[in-house]
PDB file of C-alpha atoms and ligand atoms in Angstrom:
ATOM      1  CA  UNK A   1       6.127   1.062 -26.430  1.00 95.00           C
ATOM      2  CA  UNK A   2       4.518   2.773 -23.439  1.00 97.00           C
ATOM      3  CA  UNK A   3       1.918   1.155 -21.207  1.00 98.00           C
ATOM      4  CA  UNK A   4      -0.048   2.799 -18.424  1.00 98.00           C
ATOM      5  CA  UNK A   5      -1.110   1.301 -15.080  1.00 98.00           C
ATOM      6  CA  UNK A   6      -3.670   3.054 -12.897  1.00 98.00           C
ATOM      7  CA  UNK A   7      -4.387   1.960  -9.307  1.00 97.00           C
ATOM      8  CA  UNK A   8      -7.503   3.603  -7.859  1.00 97.00           C
ATOM      9  CA  UNK A   9      -7.437   2.735  -4.175  1.00 95.00           C
ATOM     10  CA  UNK A  10      -9.765   3.553  -1.303  1.00 91.00           C
ATOM     11  CA  UNK A  11      -7.539   6.441  -0.222  1.00 93.00           C
ATOM     12  CA  UNK A  12      -5.081   7.333  -2.997  1.00 96.00           C
ATOM     13  CA  UNK A  13      -4.708   7.089  -6.795  1.00 97.00           C
ATOM     14  CA  UNK A  14      -1.445   5.986  -8.345  1.00 98.00           C
ATOM     15  CA  UNK A  15      -0.303   5.928 -12.007  1.00 98.00           C
ATOM     16  CA  UNK A  16       2.800   4.463 -13.630  1.00 98.00           C
ATOM     17  CA  UNK A  17       4.106   4.538 -17.217  1.00 98.00           C
ATOM     18  CA  UNK A  18       6.342   1.635 -18.267  1.00 98.00           C
ATOM     19  CA  UNK A  19       8.574   1.576 -21.336  1.00 97.00           C
ATOM     20  CA  UNK A  20       8.672  -1.803 -23.092  1.00 96.00           C
ATOM     21  CA  UNK A  21       7.505  -3.557 -19.932  1.00 96.00           C
ATOM     22  CA  UNK A  22      10.881  -3.103 -18.248  1.00 95.00           C
ATOM     23  CA  UNK A  23      11.493   0.516 -17.272  1.00 97.00           C
ATOM     24  CA  UNK A  24       9.428   2.861 -15.105  1.00 98.00           C
ATOM     25  CA  UNK A  25       9.625   6.231 -16.787  1.00 97.00           C
ATOM     26  CA  UNK A  26       6.989   8.191 -14.861  1.00 97.00           C
ATOM     27  CA  UNK A  27       4.815   7.843 -11.773  1.00 98.00           C
ATOM     28  CA  UNK A  28       2.381   9.974  -9.821  1.00 98.00           C
ATOM     29  CA  UNK A  29       0.309   9.709  -6.664  1.00 98.00           C
ATOM     30  CA  UNK A  30      -2.579  11.837  -5.480  1.00 97.00           C
ATOM     31  CA  UNK A  31      -4.623  11.701  -2.295  1.00 95.00           C
ATOM     32  CA  UNK A  32      -8.190  10.675  -3.155  1.00 92.00           C
ATOM     33  CA  UNK A  33      -9.215   7.329  -4.527  1.00 86.00           C
ATOM     34  CA  UNK A  34     -12.569   5.911  -5.536  1.00 85.00           C
ATOM     35  CA  UNK A  35     -15.259   8.560  -5.976  1.00 84.00           C
ATOM     36  CA  UNK A  36     -12.878  11.519  -5.894  1.00 89.00           C
ATOM     37  CA  UNK A  37     -10.911  13.681  -8.333  1.00 93.00           C
ATOM     38  CA  UNK A  38      -7.808  11.675  -7.335  1.00 94.00           C
ATOM     39  CA  UNK A  39      -7.558   9.529 -10.497  1.00 95.00           C
ATOM     40  CA  UNK A  40      -7.847  12.501 -12.889  1.00 95.00           C
ATOM     41  CA  UNK A  41      -5.423  14.567 -10.823  1.00 97.00           C
ATOM     42  CA  UNK A  42      -2.897  11.710 -10.731  1.00 97.00           C
ATOM     43  CA  UNK A  43      -3.143  11.340 -14.526  1.00 97.00           C
ATOM     44  CA  UNK A  44      -2.752  15.087 -15.123  1.00 96.00           C
ATOM     45  CA  UNK A  45       0.347  15.095 -12.899  1.00 97.00           C
ATOM     46  CA  UNK A  46       1.679  12.132 -14.868  1.00 97.00           C
ATOM     47  CA  UNK A  47       1.269  13.858 -18.249  1.00 97.00           C
ATOM     48  CA  UNK A  48       2.929  17.046 -17.069  1.00 96.00           C
ATOM     49  CA  UNK A  49       5.875  15.302 -15.383  1.00 96.00           C
ATOM     50  CA  UNK A  50       6.526  12.885 -18.292  1.00 96.00           C
ATOM     51  CA  UNK A  51       5.773  15.179 -21.228  1.00 96.00           C
ATOM     52  CA  UNK A  52       3.843  12.237 -22.739  1.00 97.00           C
ATOM     53  CA  UNK A  53       0.222  12.192 -23.907  1.00 96.00           C
ATOM     54  CA  UNK A  54      -2.528   9.693 -23.340  1.00 94.00           C
ATOM     55  CA  UNK A  55      -2.585   8.860 -27.081  1.00 95.00           C
ATOM     56  CA  UNK A  56       0.987   7.589 -26.803  1.00 97.00           C
ATOM     57  CA  UNK A  57      -0.055   4.790 -24.415  1.00 97.00           C
ATOM     58  CA  UNK A  58      -0.306   1.465 -26.274  1.00 97.00           C
ATOM     59  CA  UNK A  59      -2.582   0.034 -23.556  1.00 97.00           C
ATOM     60  CA  UNK A  60      -3.964   0.982 -20.157  1.00 97.00           C
ATOM     61  CA  UNK A  61      -5.007  -1.355 -17.345  1.00 97.00           C
ATOM     62  CA  UNK A  62      -6.804  -0.166 -14.227  1.00 97.00           C
ATOM     63  CA  UNK A  63      -6.721  -1.921 -10.879  1.00 97.00           C
ATOM     64  CA  UNK A  64      -7.673  -1.208  -7.256  1.00 95.00           C
ATOM     65  CA  UNK A  65     -10.827  -0.801  -5.288  1.00 91.00           C
ATOM     66  CA  UNK A  66     -12.194   1.798  -7.739  1.00 91.00           C
ATOM     67  CA  UNK A  67     -11.366  -0.051 -10.958  1.00 92.00           C
ATOM     68  CA  UNK A  68     -14.916  -1.013 -11.901  1.00 90.00           C
ATOM     69  CA  UNK A  69     -16.029   2.632 -11.974  1.00 87.00           C
ATOM     70  CA  UNK A  70     -13.253   3.680 -14.346  1.00 90.00           C
ATOM     71  CA  UNK A  71     -14.204   3.568 -18.019  1.00 88.00           C
ATOM     72  CA  UNK A  72     -11.165   4.954 -19.819  1.00 90.00           C
ATOM     73  CA  UNK A  73      -8.923   1.855 -19.839  1.00 93.00           C
ATOM     74  CA  UNK A  74      -8.441  -1.177 -22.100  1.00 94.00           C
ATOM     75  CA  UNK A  75      -9.137  -3.545 -19.249  1.00 96.00           C
ATOM     76  CA  UNK A  76      -9.139  -4.232 -15.519  1.00 96.00           C
ATOM     77  CA  UNK A  77      -7.038  -6.522 -13.357  1.00 97.00           C
ATOM     78  CA  UNK A  78      -7.456  -7.560  -9.741  1.00 95.00           C
ATOM     79  CA  UNK A  79      -5.428  -5.876  -7.023  1.00 94.00           C
ATOM     80  CA  UNK A  80      -3.955  -9.234  -5.995  1.00 94.00           C
ATOM     81  CA  UNK A  81      -2.627  -9.977  -9.485  1.00 94.00           C
ATOM     82  CA  UNK A  82      -1.224  -6.465  -9.860  1.00 96.00           C
ATOM     83  CA  UNK A  83       0.417  -6.349  -6.412  1.00 95.00           C
ATOM     84  CA  UNK A  84       2.046  -9.719  -7.085  1.00 95.00           C
ATOM     85  CA  UNK A  85       3.304  -8.564 -10.505  1.00 95.00           C
ATOM     86  CA  UNK A  86       4.503  -5.180  -9.223  1.00 96.00           C
ATOM     87  CA  UNK A  87       6.250  -6.699  -6.209  1.00 96.00           C
ATOM     88  CA  UNK A  88       7.991  -9.272  -8.419  1.00 96.00           C
ATOM     89  CA  UNK A  89       9.147  -6.485 -10.768  1.00 96.00           C
ATOM     90  CA  UNK A  90      10.682  -4.375  -7.979  1.00 96.00           C
ATOM     91  CA  UNK A  91      11.839  -7.268  -5.751  1.00 96.00           C
ATOM     92  CA  UNK A  92      12.668 -10.208  -8.052  1.00 96.00           C
ATOM     93  CA  UNK A  93      12.222 -13.594  -6.395  1.00 96.00           C
ATOM     94  CA  UNK A  94       9.846 -12.266  -3.696  1.00 97.00           C
ATOM     95  CA  UNK A  95       7.685 -15.071  -2.201  1.00 97.00           C
ATOM     96  CA  UNK A  96       5.375 -13.162   0.169  1.00 97.00           C
ATOM     97  CA  UNK A  97       3.835  -9.710  -0.258  1.00 97.00           C
ATOM     98  CA  UNK A  98       2.251  -7.981   2.738  1.00 97.00           C
ATOM     99  CA  UNK A  99       0.076  -5.169   1.411  1.00 95.00           C
ATOM    100  CA  UNK A 100      -1.173  -2.608   3.949  1.00 95.00           C
ATOM    101  CA  UNK A 101      -3.412  -0.140   2.130  1.00 93.00           C
ATOM    102  CA  UNK A 102      -5.918   2.460   3.185  1.00 91.00           C
ATOM    103  CA  UNK A 103      -8.732   0.044   3.761  1.00 89.00           C
ATOM    104  CA  UNK A 104      -7.499  -3.511   3.749  1.00 91.00           C
ATOM    105  CA  UNK A 105      -4.566  -5.779   4.412  1.00 94.00           C
ATOM    106  CA  UNK A 106      -3.636  -8.649   2.096  1.00 95.00           C
ATOM    107  CA  UNK A 107      -0.937 -11.262   2.382  1.00 96.00           C
ATOM    108  CA  UNK A 108      -0.110 -12.748  -1.015  1.00 97.00           C
ATOM    109  CA  UNK A 109       1.867 -15.968  -1.566  1.00 96.00           C
ATOM    110  CA  UNK A 110       3.962 -16.171  -4.749  1.00 95.00           C
ATOM    111  CA  UNK A 111       5.704 -19.266  -6.122  1.00 93.00           C
ATOM    112  CA  UNK A 112       9.205 -19.564  -7.572  1.00 91.00           C
ATOM    113  CA  UNK A 113       7.785 -18.852 -11.031  1.00 87.00           C
ATOM    114  CA  UNK A 114       6.418 -15.501  -9.811  1.00 86.00           C
ATOM    115  CA  UNK A 115       2.768 -16.632  -9.896  1.00 89.00           C
ATOM    116  CA  UNK A 116       0.298 -15.897  -7.125  1.00 92.00           C
ATOM    117  CA  UNK A 117      -0.636 -19.138  -5.351  1.00 94.00           C
ATOM    118  CA  UNK A 118      -2.888 -17.859  -2.560  1.00 95.00           C
ATOM    119  CA  UNK A 119      -3.798 -14.978  -0.316  1.00 96.00           C
ATOM    120  CA  UNK A 120      -5.448 -14.013   2.957  1.00 95.00           C
ATOM    121  CA  UNK A 121      -7.228 -10.750   3.673  1.00 92.00           C
ATOM    122  CA  UNK A 122      -8.384  -8.891   6.788  1.00 86.00           C
ATOM    123  CA  UNK A 123     -12.040  -8.964   7.738  1.00 80.00           C
ATOM    124  CA  UNK A 124     -14.169  -5.883   7.161  1.00 74.00           C
ATOM    125  CA  UNK A 125     -12.546  -3.947   9.971  1.00 78.00           C
ATOM    126  CA  UNK A 126     -10.230  -0.931   9.906  1.00 79.00           C
ATOM    127  CA  UNK A 127      -7.858  -2.295  12.578  1.00 79.00           C
ATOM    128  CA  UNK A 128      -4.415  -2.910  11.103  1.00 84.00           C
ATOM    129  CA  UNK A 129      -5.052  -0.726   8.041  1.00 90.00           C
ATOM    130  CA  UNK A 130      -3.972   2.729   6.877  1.00 91.00           C
ATOM    131  CA  UNK A 131      -7.376   4.032   7.931  1.00 92.00           C
ATOM    132  CA  UNK A 132      -6.610   3.030  11.526  1.00 92.00           C
ATOM    133  CA  UNK A 133      -3.327   4.985  11.292  1.00 93.00           C
ATOM    134  CA  UNK A 134      -5.106   8.013   9.770  1.00 94.00           C
ATOM    135  CA  UNK A 135      -7.683   8.122  12.598  1.00 93.00           C
ATOM    136  CA  UNK A 136      -5.027   7.697  15.307  1.00 93.00           C
ATOM    137  CA  UNK A 137      -2.725  10.314  13.735  1.00 95.00           C
ATOM    138  CA  UNK A 138      -5.601  12.795  13.798  1.00 95.00           C
ATOM    139  CA  UNK A 139      -6.162  12.228  17.510  1.00 94.00           C
ATOM    140  CA  UNK A 140      -2.455  12.789  18.148  1.00 95.00           C
ATOM    141  CA  UNK A 141      -2.606  15.882  15.890  1.00 95.00           C
ATOM    142  CA  UNK A 142       0.140  14.436  13.716  1.00 96.00           C
ATOM    143  CA  UNK A 143       0.326  13.640  10.017  1.00 96.00           C
ATOM    144  CA  UNK A 144       0.673   9.925   9.136  1.00 95.00           C
ATOM    145  CA  UNK A 145       4.277  10.685   8.148  1.00 95.00           C
ATOM    146  CA  UNK A 146       4.966  12.162  11.624  1.00 96.00           C
ATOM    147  CA  UNK A 147       3.274   9.253  13.379  1.00 96.00           C
ATOM    148  CA  UNK A 148       6.037   6.819  12.350  1.00 95.00           C
ATOM    149  CA  UNK A 149       8.795   9.342  13.076  1.00 96.00           C
ATOM    150  CA  UNK A 150       7.405   9.971  16.592  1.00 97.00           C
ATOM    151  CA  UNK A 151       7.030   6.240  17.215  1.00 97.00           C
ATOM    152  CA  UNK A 152      10.722   5.705  16.401  1.00 96.00           C
ATOM    153  CA  UNK A 153      11.640   8.083  19.268  1.00 96.00           C
ATOM    154  CA  UNK A 154       9.800   6.046  21.907  1.00 96.00           C
ATOM    155  CA  UNK A 155      11.642   3.902  24.450  1.00 94.00           C
ATOM    156  CA  UNK A 156       8.496   2.772  26.201  1.00 96.00           C
ATOM    157  CA  UNK A 157       5.631   2.031  23.779  1.00 95.00           C
ATOM    158  CA  UNK A 158       2.165   2.349  25.312  1.00 94.00           C
ATOM    159  CA  UNK A 159       0.040  -0.778  25.271  1.00 90.00           C
ATOM    160  CA  UNK A 160      -2.975  -0.360  22.980  1.00 88.00           C
ATOM    161  CA  UNK A 161      -5.051  -3.389  23.851  1.00 81.00           C
ATOM    162  CA  UNK A 162      -8.202  -2.725  21.797  1.00 76.00           C
ATOM    163  CA  UNK A 163      -8.194  -4.114  18.298  1.00 74.00           C
ATOM    164  CA  UNK A 164     -11.342  -2.207  17.362  1.00 81.00           C
ATOM    165  CA  UNK A 165     -10.656   1.264  15.922  1.00 80.00           C
ATOM    166  CA  UNK A 166     -13.478   2.898  17.885  1.00 84.00           C
ATOM    167  CA  UNK A 167     -12.322   1.408  21.222  1.00 85.00           C
ATOM    168  CA  UNK A 168      -8.657   2.058  20.430  1.00 86.00           C
ATOM    169  CA  UNK A 169      -9.604   5.687  19.751  1.00 88.00           C
ATOM    170  CA  UNK A 170     -10.957   6.144  23.297  1.00 89.00           C
ATOM    171  CA  UNK A 171      -7.990   4.216  24.696  1.00 91.00           C
ATOM    172  CA  UNK A 172      -5.584   6.613  22.967  1.00 93.00           C
ATOM    173  CA  UNK A 173      -7.527   9.648  24.200  1.00 93.00           C
ATOM    174  CA  UNK A 174      -7.420   8.376  27.809  1.00 92.00           C
ATOM    175  CA  UNK A 175      -3.696   7.615  27.570  1.00 93.00           C
ATOM    176  CA  UNK A 176      -2.990  11.144  26.347  1.00 94.00           C
ATOM    177  CA  UNK A 177      -5.212  12.559  29.113  1.00 93.00           C
ATOM    178  CA  UNK A 178      -3.254  10.476  31.658  1.00 94.00           C
ATOM    179  CA  UNK A 179      -0.039  12.151  30.457  1.00 95.00           C
ATOM    180  CA  UNK A 180       1.491   9.275  28.439  1.00 96.00           C
ATOM    181  CA  UNK A 181       3.983  10.944  26.027  1.00 96.00           C
ATOM    182  CA  UNK A 182       2.785  11.300  22.437  1.00 96.00           C
ATOM    183  CA  UNK A 183       5.707   9.307  21.081  1.00 96.00           C
ATOM    184  CA  UNK A 184       4.901   6.346  23.346  1.00 97.00           C
ATOM    185  CA  UNK A 185       1.264   6.407  22.225  1.00 96.00           C
ATOM    186  CA  UNK A 186       2.422   6.644  18.577  1.00 97.00           C
ATOM    187  CA  UNK A 187       4.697   3.624  19.128  1.00 97.00           C
ATOM    188  CA  UNK A 188       1.820   1.688  20.714  1.00 95.00           C
ATOM    189  CA  UNK A 189      -0.367   2.437  17.689  1.00 94.00           C
ATOM    190  CA  UNK A 190       2.326   1.172  15.291  1.00 95.00           C
ATOM    191  CA  UNK A 191       2.844  -1.961  17.398  1.00 94.00           C
ATOM    192  CA  UNK A 192      -0.866  -2.624  17.401  1.00 92.00           C
ATOM    193  CA  UNK A 193      -1.008  -2.438  13.585  1.00 93.00           C
ATOM    194  CA  UNK A 194       2.065  -4.673  13.261  1.00 95.00           C
ATOM    195  CA  UNK A 195       0.646  -7.276  15.641  1.00 92.00           C
ATOM    196  CA  UNK A 196      -2.664  -7.380  13.789  1.00 91.00           C
ATOM    197  CA  UNK A 197      -0.928  -7.704  10.406  1.00 94.00           C
ATOM    198  CA  UNK A 198       1.556 -10.329  11.604  1.00 94.00           C
ATOM    199  CA  UNK A 199      -1.300 -12.498  12.948  1.00 93.00           C
ATOM    200  CA  UNK A 200      -2.876 -12.373   9.474  1.00 93.00           C
ATOM    201  CA  UNK A 201       0.467 -13.061   7.777  1.00 95.00           C
ATOM    202  CA  UNK A 202       1.098 -16.114   9.966  1.00 94.00           C
ATOM    203  CA  UNK A 203      -2.340 -17.379   9.011  1.00 91.00           C
ATOM    204  CA  UNK A 204      -1.440 -17.082   5.319  1.00 88.00           C
ATOM    205  CA  UNK A 205       2.088 -18.457   5.794  1.00 91.00           C
ATOM    206  CA  UNK A 206       5.271 -16.439   5.376  1.00 96.00           C
ATOM    207  CA  UNK A 207       8.040 -17.538   3.009  1.00 97.00           C
ATOM    208  CA  UNK A 208      11.111 -15.347   2.535  1.00 97.00           C
ATOM    209  CA  UNK A 209      11.943 -13.084   0.745  1.00 97.00           C
ATOM    210  CA  UNK A 210       9.075 -10.968   2.075  1.00 98.00           C
ATOM    211  CA  UNK A 211       8.242  -7.481   0.881  1.00 97.00           C
ATOM    212  CA  UNK A 212       5.737  -4.931   2.075  1.00 96.00           C
ATOM    213  CA  UNK A 213       3.525  -2.892  -0.237  1.00 95.00           C
ATOM    214  CA  UNK A 214       0.964  -0.103   0.153  1.00 95.00           C
ATOM    215  CA  UNK A 215       1.149   3.302   1.797  1.00 95.00           C
ATOM    216  CA  UNK A 216       1.806   2.034   5.327  1.00 95.00           C
ATOM    217  CA  UNK A 217       5.139   0.616   4.063  1.00 95.00           C
ATOM    218  CA  UNK A 218       6.442   4.162   4.498  1.00 95.00           C
ATOM    219  CA  UNK A 219       5.983   3.924   8.246  1.00 96.00           C
ATOM    220  CA  UNK A 220       9.356   2.608   9.389  1.00 95.00           C
ATOM    221  CA  UNK A 221       8.108   1.859  12.928  1.00 96.00           C
ATOM    222  CA  UNK A 222       5.406  -0.487  11.579  1.00 96.00           C
ATOM    223  CA  UNK A 223       7.963  -2.172   9.302  1.00 96.00           C
ATOM    224  CA  UNK A 224      10.422  -2.673  12.193  1.00 96.00           C
ATOM    225  CA  UNK A 225       7.689  -4.037  14.525  1.00 96.00           C
ATOM    226  CA  UNK A 226       6.469  -6.391  11.798  1.00 96.00           C
ATOM    227  CA  UNK A 227      10.007  -7.682  11.220  1.00 96.00           C
ATOM    228  CA  UNK A 228      10.384  -8.332  14.947  1.00 95.00           C
ATOM    229  CA  UNK A 229       7.040  -9.998  15.284  1.00 95.00           C
ATOM    230  CA  UNK A 230       7.425 -12.247  12.219  1.00 96.00           C
ATOM    231  CA  UNK A 231      11.145 -12.890  12.736  1.00 96.00           C
ATOM    232  CA  UNK A 232      11.939 -12.163   9.077  1.00 96.00           C
ATOM    233  CA  UNK A 233      13.687  -9.400   7.176  1.00 96.00           C
ATOM    234  CA  UNK A 234      11.208  -7.217   5.315  1.00 97.00           C
ATOM    235  CA  UNK A 235      12.012  -5.523   2.024  1.00 96.00           C
ATOM    236  CA  UNK A 236      10.602  -1.985   2.313  1.00 94.00           C
ATOM    237  CA  UNK A 237      11.119  -0.443  -1.109  1.00 96.00           C
ATOM    238  CA  UNK A 238      10.426   3.282  -1.692  1.00 95.00           C
ATOM    239  CA  UNK A 239       8.161   2.218  -4.590  1.00 97.00           C
ATOM    240  CA  UNK A 240       5.977   0.071  -2.280  1.00 96.00           C
ATOM    241  CA  UNK A 241       2.887   2.254  -2.674  1.00 97.00           C
ATOM    242  CA  UNK A 242       3.129   1.916  -6.474  1.00 98.00           C
ATOM    243  CA  UNK A 243       3.239  -1.887  -6.727  1.00 97.00           C
ATOM    244  CA  UNK A 244      -0.415  -2.114  -7.839  1.00 97.00           C
ATOM    245  CA  UNK A 245       0.048   0.524 -10.569  1.00 98.00           C
ATOM    246  CA  UNK A 246       3.344  -1.043 -11.714  1.00 98.00           C
ATOM    247  CA  UNK A 247       1.634  -4.446 -11.915  1.00 97.00           C
ATOM    248  CA  UNK A 248      -1.217  -2.925 -13.952  1.00 98.00           C
ATOM    249  CA  UNK A 249       1.278  -1.408 -16.420  1.00 98.00           C
ATOM    250  CA  UNK A 250       3.039  -4.791 -16.721  1.00 97.00           C
ATOM    251  CA  UNK A 251      -0.327  -6.454 -17.322  1.00 97.00           C
ATOM    252  CA  UNK A 252      -1.060  -3.893 -20.054  1.00 97.00           C
ATOM    253  CA  UNK A 253       2.307  -4.681 -21.669  1.00 97.00           C
ATOM    254  CA  UNK A 254       1.653  -8.434 -21.529  1.00 95.00           C
ATOM    255  CA  UNK A 255      -1.785  -7.907 -23.048  1.00 92.00           C
ATOM    256  CA  UNK A 256      -0.180  -6.198 -26.055  1.00 90.00           C
ATOM    257  CA  UNK A 257       1.908  -9.319 -26.681  1.00 82.00           C
ATOM    258  CA  UNK A 258      -1.073 -11.710 -26.500  1.00 74.00           C
TER     259      UNK A 258
HETATM  260  P1  ADP B   1      -5.170   2.466  -1.110  1.00 57.00           P
HETATM  261  O1  ADP B   1      -4.462   1.814  -2.276  1.00 57.00           O
HETATM  262  O2  ADP B   1      -6.147   1.591  -0.407  1.00 57.00           O
HETATM  263  O3  ADP B   1      -5.749   3.806  -1.477  1.00 57.00           O
HETATM  264  P2  ADP B   1      -2.499   3.059  -0.094  1.00 57.00           P
HETATM  265  O4  ADP B   1      -1.722   1.810  -0.344  1.00 57.00           O
HETATM  266  O5  ADP B   1      -2.242   4.205  -1.004  1.00 57.00           O
HETATM  267  O6  ADP B   1      -4.056   2.742  -0.008  1.00 57.00           O
HETATM  268  O7  ADP B   1      -2.223   3.480   1.420  1.00 57.00           O
HETATM  269  C1  ADP B   1      -2.866   4.579   2.006  1.00 57.00           C
HETATM  270  C2  ADP B   1      -2.481   4.618   3.468  1.00 57.00           C
HETATM  271  O8  ADP B   1      -1.069   4.743   3.582  1.00 57.00           O
HETATM  272  C3  ADP B   1      -3.053   5.829   4.195  1.00 57.00           C
HETATM  273  O9  ADP B   1      -4.262   5.479   4.808  1.00 57.00           O
HETATM  274  C4  ADP B   1      -1.968   6.197   5.201  1.00 57.00           C
HETATM  275  O10 ADP B   1      -2.287   5.711   6.489  1.00 57.00           O
HETATM  276  C5  ADP B   1      -0.714   5.477   4.723  1.00 57.00           C
HETATM  277  N1  ADP B   1       0.362   6.406   4.318  1.00 57.00           N
HETATM  278  C6  ADP B   1       0.405   7.139   3.196  1.00 57.00           C
HETATM  279  N2  ADP B   1       1.539   7.869   3.141  1.00 57.00           N
HETATM  280  C7  ADP B   1       2.237   7.574   4.267  1.00 57.00           C
HETATM  281  C8  ADP B   1       3.492   7.997   4.808  1.00 57.00           C
HETATM  282  N3  ADP B   1       4.277   8.871   4.176  1.00 57.00           N
HETATM  283  N4  ADP B   1       3.886   7.467   5.975  1.00 57.00           N
HETATM  284  C9  ADP B   1       3.120   6.576   6.622  1.00 57.00           C
HETATM  285  N5  ADP B   1       1.922   6.138   6.169  1.00 57.00           N
HETATM  286  C10 ADP B   1       1.483   6.625   5.013  1.00 57.00           C
END
């Protein structure tokens, strides 16, 4: 039996097909979330890579910021539930999930039975999110992928003291104008995100094992700085950006058994 999970985020759309609730057999990701062609493009990519058709899906669950606008599913599930389920699937026994997405940051507590027991979320501010990284990467004329790679080369990270994206933007511009090397500015940006996220995580409480989810998990400098700041080992799985979609596909599978 195949089930489909769709995660329509603020920035990207992700889809996953699960077989019998235990095996990921296809996945796709497209830039463009809520209000864009992203979800349709991600689904089209999924059908062509898997050779499967929509009619073969026993159930579909949609999650993410854009879930309420999506009509073509059997149901919706919250991002928190899906991230907790997806993280538990990929990292069995995980107790804390730190999700850094395009628009928000969530720290989710999970008990020994794999159930979500609480969460904390950032306020309505881009600092510490993927959006902050996207804006800063643009100023440095780097892609978000290159931002982390550049940061890893730095031996002397610049101090980015502003937590506000708009102020941090002018701070970064002045540092570049003053001749601070790009890699040191990139490292400062990653440190600033990590320090913002670790403050939130400490507020929510951190129990090991801890895993990171969302697109920013691919930035190894942020992951390293977060590990240092929290004093824990972080599980950074290559599937981190798909946890929401995996959780939605698991939810769809569970729904079939109910
Ligand atoms: P959402 O679910 O809110 O759409 P995602 O979890 O997909 O967000 O994360 C999107 C963010 O991830 C982007 O804003 C970007 O900053 C970051 N990101 C995406 N790909 C990479 C990458 N390869 N390296 C570093 N950061 C990345």
